[in-house]
CSV table of C-alpha atoms in Angstrom, one decimal:
chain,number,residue,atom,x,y,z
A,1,UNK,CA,0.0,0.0,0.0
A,2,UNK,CA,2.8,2.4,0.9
A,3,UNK,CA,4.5,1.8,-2.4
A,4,UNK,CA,1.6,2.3,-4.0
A,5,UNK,CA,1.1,5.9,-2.3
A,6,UNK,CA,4.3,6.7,-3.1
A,7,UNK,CA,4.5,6.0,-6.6
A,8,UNK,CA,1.3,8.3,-7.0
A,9,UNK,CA,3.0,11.1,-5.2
A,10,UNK,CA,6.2,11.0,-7.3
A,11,UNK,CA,4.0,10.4,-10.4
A,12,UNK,CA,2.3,13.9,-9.5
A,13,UNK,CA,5.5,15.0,-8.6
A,14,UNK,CA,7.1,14.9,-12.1
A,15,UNK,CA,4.3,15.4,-13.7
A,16,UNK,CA,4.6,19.5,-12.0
A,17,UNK,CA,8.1,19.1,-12.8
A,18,UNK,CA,7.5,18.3,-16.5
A,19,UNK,CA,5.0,21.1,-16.6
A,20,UNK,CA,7.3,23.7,-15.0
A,21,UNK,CA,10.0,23.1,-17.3
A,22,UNK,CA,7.6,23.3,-20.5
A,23,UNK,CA,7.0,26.3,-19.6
A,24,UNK,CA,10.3,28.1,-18.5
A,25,UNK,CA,11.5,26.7,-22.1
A,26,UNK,CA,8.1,28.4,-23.9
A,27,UNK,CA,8.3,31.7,-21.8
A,28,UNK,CA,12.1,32.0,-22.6
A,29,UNK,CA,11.8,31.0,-26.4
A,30,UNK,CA,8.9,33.9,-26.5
A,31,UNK,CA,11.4,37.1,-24.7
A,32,UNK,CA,13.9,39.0,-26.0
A,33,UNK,CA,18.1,39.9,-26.0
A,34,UNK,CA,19.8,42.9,-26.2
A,35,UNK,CA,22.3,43.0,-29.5
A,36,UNK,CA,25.4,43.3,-27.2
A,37,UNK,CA,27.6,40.2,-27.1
A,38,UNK,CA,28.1,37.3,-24.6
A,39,UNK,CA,28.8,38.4,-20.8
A,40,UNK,CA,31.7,35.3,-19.3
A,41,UNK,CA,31.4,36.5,-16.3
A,42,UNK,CA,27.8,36.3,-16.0
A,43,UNK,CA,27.0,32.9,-17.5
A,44,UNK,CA,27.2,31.5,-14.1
A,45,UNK,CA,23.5,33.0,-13.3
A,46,UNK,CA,21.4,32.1,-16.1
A,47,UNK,CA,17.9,31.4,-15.7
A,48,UNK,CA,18.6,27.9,-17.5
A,49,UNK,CA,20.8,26.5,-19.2
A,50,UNK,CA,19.8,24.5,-22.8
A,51,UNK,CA,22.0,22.0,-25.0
A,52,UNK,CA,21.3,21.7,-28.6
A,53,UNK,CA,19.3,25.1,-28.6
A,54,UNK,CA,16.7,26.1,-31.8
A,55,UNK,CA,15.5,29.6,-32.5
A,56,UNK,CA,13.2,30.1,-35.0
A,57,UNK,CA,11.5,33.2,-36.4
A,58,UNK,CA,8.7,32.8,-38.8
A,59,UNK,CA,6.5,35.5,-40.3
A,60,UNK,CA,2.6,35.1,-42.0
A,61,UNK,CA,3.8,30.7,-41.4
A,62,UNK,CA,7.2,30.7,-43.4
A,63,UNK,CA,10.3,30.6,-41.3
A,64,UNK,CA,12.6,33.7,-41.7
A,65,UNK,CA,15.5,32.7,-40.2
A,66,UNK,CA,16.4,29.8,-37.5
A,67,UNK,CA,19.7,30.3,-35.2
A,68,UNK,CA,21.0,26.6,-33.5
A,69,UNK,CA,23.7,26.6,-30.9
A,70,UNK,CA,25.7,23.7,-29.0
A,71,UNK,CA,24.6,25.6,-25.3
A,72,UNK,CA,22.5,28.4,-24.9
A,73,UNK,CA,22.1,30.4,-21.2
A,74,UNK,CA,18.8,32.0,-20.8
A,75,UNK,CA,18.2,35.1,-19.0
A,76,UNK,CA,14.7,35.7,-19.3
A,77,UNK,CA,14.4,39.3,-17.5
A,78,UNK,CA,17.5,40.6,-19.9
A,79,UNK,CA,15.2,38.6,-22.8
A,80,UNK,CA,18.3,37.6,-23.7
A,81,UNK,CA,20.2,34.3,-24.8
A,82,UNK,CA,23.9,33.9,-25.0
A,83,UNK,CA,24.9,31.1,-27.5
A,84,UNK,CA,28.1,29.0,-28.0
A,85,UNK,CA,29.2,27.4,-31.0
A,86,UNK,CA,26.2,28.8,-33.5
A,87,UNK,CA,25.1,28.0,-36.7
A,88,UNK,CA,22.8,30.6,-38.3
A,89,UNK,CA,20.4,29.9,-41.6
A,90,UNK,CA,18.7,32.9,-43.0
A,91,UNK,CA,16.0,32.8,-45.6
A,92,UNK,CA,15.7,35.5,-48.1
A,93,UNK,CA,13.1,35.6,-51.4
A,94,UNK,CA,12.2,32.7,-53.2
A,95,UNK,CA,13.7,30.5,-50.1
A,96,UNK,CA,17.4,31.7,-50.9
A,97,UNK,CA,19.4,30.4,-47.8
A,98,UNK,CA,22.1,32.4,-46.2
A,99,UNK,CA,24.8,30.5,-43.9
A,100,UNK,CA,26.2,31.7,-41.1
A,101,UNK,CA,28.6,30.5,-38.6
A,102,UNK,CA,30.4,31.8,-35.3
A,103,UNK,CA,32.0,30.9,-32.2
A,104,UNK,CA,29.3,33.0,-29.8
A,105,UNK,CA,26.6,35.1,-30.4
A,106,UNK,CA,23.3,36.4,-28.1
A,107,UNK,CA,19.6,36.9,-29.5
A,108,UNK,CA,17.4,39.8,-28.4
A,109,UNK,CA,14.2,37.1,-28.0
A,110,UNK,CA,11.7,39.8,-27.9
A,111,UNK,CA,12.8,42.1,-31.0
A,112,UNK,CA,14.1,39.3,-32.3
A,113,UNK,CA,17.9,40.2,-33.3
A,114,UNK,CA,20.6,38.5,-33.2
A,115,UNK,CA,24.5,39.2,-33.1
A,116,UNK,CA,27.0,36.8,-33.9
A,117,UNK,CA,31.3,37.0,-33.1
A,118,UNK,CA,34.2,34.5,-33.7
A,119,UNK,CA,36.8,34.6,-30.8
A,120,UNK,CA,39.7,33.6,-33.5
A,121,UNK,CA,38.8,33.9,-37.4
A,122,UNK,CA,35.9,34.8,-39.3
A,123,UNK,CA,32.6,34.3,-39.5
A,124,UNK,CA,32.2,33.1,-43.1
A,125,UNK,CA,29.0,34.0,-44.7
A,126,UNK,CA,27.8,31.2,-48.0
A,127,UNK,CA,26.3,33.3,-50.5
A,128,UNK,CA,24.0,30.7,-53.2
A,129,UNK,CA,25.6,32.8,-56.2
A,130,UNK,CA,29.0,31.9,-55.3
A,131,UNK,CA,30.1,34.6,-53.0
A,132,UNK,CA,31.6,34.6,-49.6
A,133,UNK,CA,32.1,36.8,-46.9
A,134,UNK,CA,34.3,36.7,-44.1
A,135,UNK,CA,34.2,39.1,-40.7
A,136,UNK,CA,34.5,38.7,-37.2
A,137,UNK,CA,31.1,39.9,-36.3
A,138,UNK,CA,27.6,40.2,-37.6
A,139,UNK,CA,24.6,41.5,-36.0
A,140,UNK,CA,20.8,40.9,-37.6
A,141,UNK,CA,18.3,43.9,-37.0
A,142,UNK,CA,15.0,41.8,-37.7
A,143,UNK,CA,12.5,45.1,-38.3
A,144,UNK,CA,14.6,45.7,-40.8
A,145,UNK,CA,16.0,42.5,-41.8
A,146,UNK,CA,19.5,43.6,-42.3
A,147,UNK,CA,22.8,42.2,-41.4
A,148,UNK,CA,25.5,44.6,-40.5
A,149,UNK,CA,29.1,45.3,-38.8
A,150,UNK,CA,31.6,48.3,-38.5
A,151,UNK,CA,34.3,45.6,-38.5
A,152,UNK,CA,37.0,44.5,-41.4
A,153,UNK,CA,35.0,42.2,-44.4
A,154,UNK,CA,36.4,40.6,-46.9
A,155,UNK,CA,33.9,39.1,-50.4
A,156,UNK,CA,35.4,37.0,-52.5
A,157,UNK,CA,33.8,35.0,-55.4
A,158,UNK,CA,33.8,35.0,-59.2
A,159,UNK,CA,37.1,36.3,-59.9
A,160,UNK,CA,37.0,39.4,-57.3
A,161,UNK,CA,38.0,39.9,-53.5
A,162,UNK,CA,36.6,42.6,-52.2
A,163,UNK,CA,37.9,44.0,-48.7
A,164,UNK,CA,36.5,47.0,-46.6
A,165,UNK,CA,35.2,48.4,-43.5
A,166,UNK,CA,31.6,47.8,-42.4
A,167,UNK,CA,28.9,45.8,-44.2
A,168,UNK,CA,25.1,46.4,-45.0
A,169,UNK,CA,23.7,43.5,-46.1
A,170,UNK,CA,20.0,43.7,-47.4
A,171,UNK,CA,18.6,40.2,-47.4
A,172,UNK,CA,15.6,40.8,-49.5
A,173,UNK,CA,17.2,42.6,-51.9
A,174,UNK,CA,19.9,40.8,-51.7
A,175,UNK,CA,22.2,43.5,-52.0
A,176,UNK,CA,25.5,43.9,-50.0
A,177,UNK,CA,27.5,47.4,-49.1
A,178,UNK,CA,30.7,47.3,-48.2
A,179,UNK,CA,30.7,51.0,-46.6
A,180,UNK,CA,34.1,52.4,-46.7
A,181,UNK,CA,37.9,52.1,-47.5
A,182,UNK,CA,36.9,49.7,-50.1
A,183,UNK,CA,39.3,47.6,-52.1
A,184,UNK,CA,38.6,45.5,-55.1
A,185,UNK,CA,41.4,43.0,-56.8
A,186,UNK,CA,41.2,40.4,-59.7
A,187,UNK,CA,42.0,37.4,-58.9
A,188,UNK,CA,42.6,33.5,-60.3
């Protein structure tokens, strides 16, 4: 009989348990993170802690753009995530992909941006028409669904490389400014 009450009130207890964590992991995937990169020293007091983390944004039922990390720390009154080892796919017109990857990264989960850094190296961005860019850091402004950075970029592809200061990337456009001390050089 006492086995039997027992295994009720563990039953009931994770059952609540189950329930408690569906809903941290809903109410954190539904906040937001402030486009500043990862704080070290803070990681420590995250709200939770998630491996294998997914991020999607979808608009009017087609998905815009989905971020996927090894870890990611949640702190849900910052409504902010902080992401290690990221992969980022972003989807322009006519379901044109555009690959991202980085060491680090946060996402603003209620405006939905995004930046993205590599400790050592560059992130390399995989352009469809043959293109690549390379930078350290990339942030994504959702509202207007731009990719920038003020750091060095480098675009090579069909013959050119391409190296500047700064980046605007359009995404449904797909049109890409390099904004200043740009160089261009033919190569083989």
């Amino acid at each position: 009989m006492w086995s039997r009450y027992i295994r009720g009130v563990l039953l009931i207890f994770s059952g609540i348990l189950a329930i408690s964590l569906v809903y941290l992991l809903t109410s954190q995937v539904e906040s937001e993170l402030a486009p500043s990169g990862p704080v070290p020293s803070r990681l420590e007091h995250a709200d939770a802690g998630i491996d294998h983390f997914t991020f999607t944004q979808s608009r009017s039922g087609a998905v815009q753009w989905q971020v996927q990390a090894r870890r990611a720390r949640m702190f849900e009154t910052e409504n902010r995530a902080v992401l290690e080892g990221v992969q980022v796919t972003l989807y322009g017109p006519n379901g044109r992909a555009l690959q991202l990857e980085g060491d680090e990264g946060t996402i603003d989960t209620a405006k939905k941006n995004f930046v993205l850094a590599r400790r050592t190296g560059d992130i390399t961005v995989r352009l469809e028409h043959g293109y690549t860019i390379f930078t350290n850091h990339l942030a994504w402004t959702d509202a207007r669904r731009e990719v920038t950075t003020s750091d060095a970029v480098t675009i090579t592809g069909n013959g050119l490389e391409i190296k500047g200061r700064g980046l605007v990337g359009k995404l449904d456009v797909e049109e890409f400014q390099i904004l200043e001390d740009v160089h261009v050089a033919i190569v083989q």
